[in-house]
Short mmCIF file of C-alpha atoms in Angstrom, two decimals:
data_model
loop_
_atom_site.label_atom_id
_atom_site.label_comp_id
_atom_site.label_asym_id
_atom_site.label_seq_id
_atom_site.Cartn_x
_atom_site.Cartn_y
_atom_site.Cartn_z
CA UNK A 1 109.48 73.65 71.92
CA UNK A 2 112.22 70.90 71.80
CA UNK A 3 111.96 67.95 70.04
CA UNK A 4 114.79 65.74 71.56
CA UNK A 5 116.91 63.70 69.74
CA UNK A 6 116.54 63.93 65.73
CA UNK A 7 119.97 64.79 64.74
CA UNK A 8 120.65 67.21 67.88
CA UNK A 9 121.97 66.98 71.48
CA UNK A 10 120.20 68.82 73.62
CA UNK A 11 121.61 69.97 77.45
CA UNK A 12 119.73 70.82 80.24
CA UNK A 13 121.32 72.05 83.40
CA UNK A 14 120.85 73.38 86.81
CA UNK A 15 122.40 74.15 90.47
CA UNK A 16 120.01 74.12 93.08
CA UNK A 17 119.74 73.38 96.64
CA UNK A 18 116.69 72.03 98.26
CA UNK A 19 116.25 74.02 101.54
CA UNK A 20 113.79 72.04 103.56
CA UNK A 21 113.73 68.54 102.37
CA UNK A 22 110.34 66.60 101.30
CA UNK A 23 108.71 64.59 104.40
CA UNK A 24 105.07 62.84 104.91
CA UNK A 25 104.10 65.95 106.74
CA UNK A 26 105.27 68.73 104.44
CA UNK A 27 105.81 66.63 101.10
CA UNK A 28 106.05 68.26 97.68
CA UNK A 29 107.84 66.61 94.36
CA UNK A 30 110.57 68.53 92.68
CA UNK A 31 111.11 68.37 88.85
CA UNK A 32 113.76 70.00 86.95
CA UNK A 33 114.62 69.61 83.15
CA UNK A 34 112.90 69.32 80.06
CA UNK A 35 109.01 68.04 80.52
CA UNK A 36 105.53 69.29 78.64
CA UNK A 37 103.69 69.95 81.53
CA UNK A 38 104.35 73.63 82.66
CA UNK A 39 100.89 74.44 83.56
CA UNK A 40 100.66 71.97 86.17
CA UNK A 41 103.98 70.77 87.31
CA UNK A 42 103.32 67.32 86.91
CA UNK A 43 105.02 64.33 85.16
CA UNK A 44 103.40 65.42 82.02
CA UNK A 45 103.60 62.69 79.05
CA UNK A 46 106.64 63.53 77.47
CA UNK A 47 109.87 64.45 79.12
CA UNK A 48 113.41 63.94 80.03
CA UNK A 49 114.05 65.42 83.70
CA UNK A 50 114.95 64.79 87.47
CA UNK A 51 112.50 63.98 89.81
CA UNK A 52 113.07 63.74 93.69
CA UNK A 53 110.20 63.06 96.64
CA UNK A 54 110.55 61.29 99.67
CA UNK A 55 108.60 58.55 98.93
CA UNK A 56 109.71 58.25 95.37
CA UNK A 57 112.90 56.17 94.81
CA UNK A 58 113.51 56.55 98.27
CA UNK A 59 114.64 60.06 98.64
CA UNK A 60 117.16 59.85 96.17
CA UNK A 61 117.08 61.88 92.68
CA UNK A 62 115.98 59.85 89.85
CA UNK A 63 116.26 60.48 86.04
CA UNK A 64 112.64 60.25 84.21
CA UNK A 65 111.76 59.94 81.25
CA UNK A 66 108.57 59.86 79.28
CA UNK A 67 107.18 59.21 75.79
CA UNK A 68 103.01 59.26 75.51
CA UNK A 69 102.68 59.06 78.93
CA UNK A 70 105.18 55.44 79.68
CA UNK A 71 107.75 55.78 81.62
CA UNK A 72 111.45 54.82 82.36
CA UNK A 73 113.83 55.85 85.36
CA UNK A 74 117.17 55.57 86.33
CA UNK A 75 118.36 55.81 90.59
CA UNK A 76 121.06 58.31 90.55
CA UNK A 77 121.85 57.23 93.61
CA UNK A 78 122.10 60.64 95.45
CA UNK A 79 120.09 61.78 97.79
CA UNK A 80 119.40 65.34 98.29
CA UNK A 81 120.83 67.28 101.83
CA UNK A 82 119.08 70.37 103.22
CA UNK A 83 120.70 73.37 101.96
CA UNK A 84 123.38 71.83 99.95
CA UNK A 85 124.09 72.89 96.38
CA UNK A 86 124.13 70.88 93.31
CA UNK A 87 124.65 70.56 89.33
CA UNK A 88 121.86 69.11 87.42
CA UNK A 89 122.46 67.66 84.05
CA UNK A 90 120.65 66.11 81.65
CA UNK A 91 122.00 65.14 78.22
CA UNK A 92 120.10 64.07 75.35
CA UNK A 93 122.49 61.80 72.69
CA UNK A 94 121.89 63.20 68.68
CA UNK A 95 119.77 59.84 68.24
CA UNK A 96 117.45 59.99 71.13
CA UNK A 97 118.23 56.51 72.14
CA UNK A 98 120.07 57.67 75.57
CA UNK A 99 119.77 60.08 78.22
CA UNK A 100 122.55 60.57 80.77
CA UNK A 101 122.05 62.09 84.29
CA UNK A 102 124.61 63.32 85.55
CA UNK A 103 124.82 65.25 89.00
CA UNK A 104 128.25 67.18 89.73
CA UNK A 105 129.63 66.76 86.77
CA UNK A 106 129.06 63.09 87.19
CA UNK A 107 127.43 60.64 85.23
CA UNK A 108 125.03 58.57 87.28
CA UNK A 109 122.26 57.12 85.41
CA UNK A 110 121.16 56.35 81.96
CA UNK A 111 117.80 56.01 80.04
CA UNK A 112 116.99 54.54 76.72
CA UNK A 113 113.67 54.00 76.62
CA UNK A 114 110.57 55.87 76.62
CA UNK A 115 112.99 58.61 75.18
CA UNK A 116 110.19 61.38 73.85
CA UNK A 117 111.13 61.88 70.16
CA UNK A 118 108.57 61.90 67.86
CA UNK A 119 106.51 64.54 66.36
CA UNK A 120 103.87 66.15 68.86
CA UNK A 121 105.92 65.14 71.64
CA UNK A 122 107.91 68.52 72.15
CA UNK A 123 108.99 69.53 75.44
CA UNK A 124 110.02 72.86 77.26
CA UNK A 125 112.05 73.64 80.43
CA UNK A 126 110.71 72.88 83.86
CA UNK A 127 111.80 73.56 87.14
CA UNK A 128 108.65 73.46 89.74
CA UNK A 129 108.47 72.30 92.79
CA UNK A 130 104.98 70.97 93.30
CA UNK A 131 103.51 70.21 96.98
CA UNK A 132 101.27 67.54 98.04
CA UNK A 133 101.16 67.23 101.20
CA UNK A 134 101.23 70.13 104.10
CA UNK A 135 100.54 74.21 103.92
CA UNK A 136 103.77 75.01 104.41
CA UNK A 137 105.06 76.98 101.76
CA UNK A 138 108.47 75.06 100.30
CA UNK A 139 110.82 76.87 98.48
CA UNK A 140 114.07 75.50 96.05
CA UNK A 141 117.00 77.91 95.45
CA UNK A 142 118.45 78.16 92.06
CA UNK A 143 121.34 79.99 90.88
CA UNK A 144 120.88 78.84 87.05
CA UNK A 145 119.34 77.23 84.12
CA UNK A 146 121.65 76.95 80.83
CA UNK A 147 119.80 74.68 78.10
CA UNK A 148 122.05 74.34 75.19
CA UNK A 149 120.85 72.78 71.86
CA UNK A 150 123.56 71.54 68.91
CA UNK A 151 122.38 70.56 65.59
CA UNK A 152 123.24 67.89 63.28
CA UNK A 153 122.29 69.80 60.22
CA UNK A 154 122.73 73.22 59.40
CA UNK A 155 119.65 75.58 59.14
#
């Protein structure tokens, strides 16, 4: 597990593309970064990730984060295109205070609150895409995940 924060910056990063983009019909919620609920691809209660639905900050990827369940998020201001490719980035500061999104190699949005950092509040990778609406199947291509952790303190 990860504990963010603590004395250590922690990385997470993606390029996907979103082939068939959320609608009321067909919709499904894509998360991507570092979150505690892998079993069922919710928001979980801790977490520091993306999050993009079509009827969630509308359309447009937003950063998330949560600590014991409360949240705080951040409009990237980018909205998703069928097909298209892009870098994910999330980047935890050494004191868990801030959390940058950045998409493209661009910073976009920041959180610092509800920043999970405390014991018992360890998170793992996530990338799911979770549907809630429809039967059609909905598929994300991704061509990788690279989570890099650097500690304060030797050990």
């Amino acid at each position: 597990q990860v504990i963010l924060g603590n004395g250590d910056t922690w990385r997470y990063e993606t390029v996907l593309r979103i082939t068939t983009i959320s609608t009321s019909g067909e919709r499904f919620t894509t998360r991507t970064g570092f979150n505690d609920d892998t079993a069922n691809g919710a928001d979980g209660a801790d977490g520091c990730y993306f999050r993009q639905n079509d009827t969630l900050n509308g359309g447009k990827w937003a950063g998330v984060c949560r600590s014991s369940s409360s949240e705080s998020t951040c409009d990237t201001t980018i909205t998703p295109t069928a097909g298209a490719w892009a870098r994910l980035t999330v980047f935890v500061n050494s004191a868990g205070n801030s959390v940058d999104f950045q998409i493209n190699g661009v910073s976009k949005c920041q959180v610092t609150t509800n920043i999970p950092t405390g014991a018992g509040q360890g998170t793992t990778v996530m990338h799911v895409v979770k549907k809630d609406v429809g039967n059609t199947a909905r598929t994300i291509d991704m061509d990788y995940i690279a989570v890099e952790g650097q500690f304060g303190t030797s050990r």
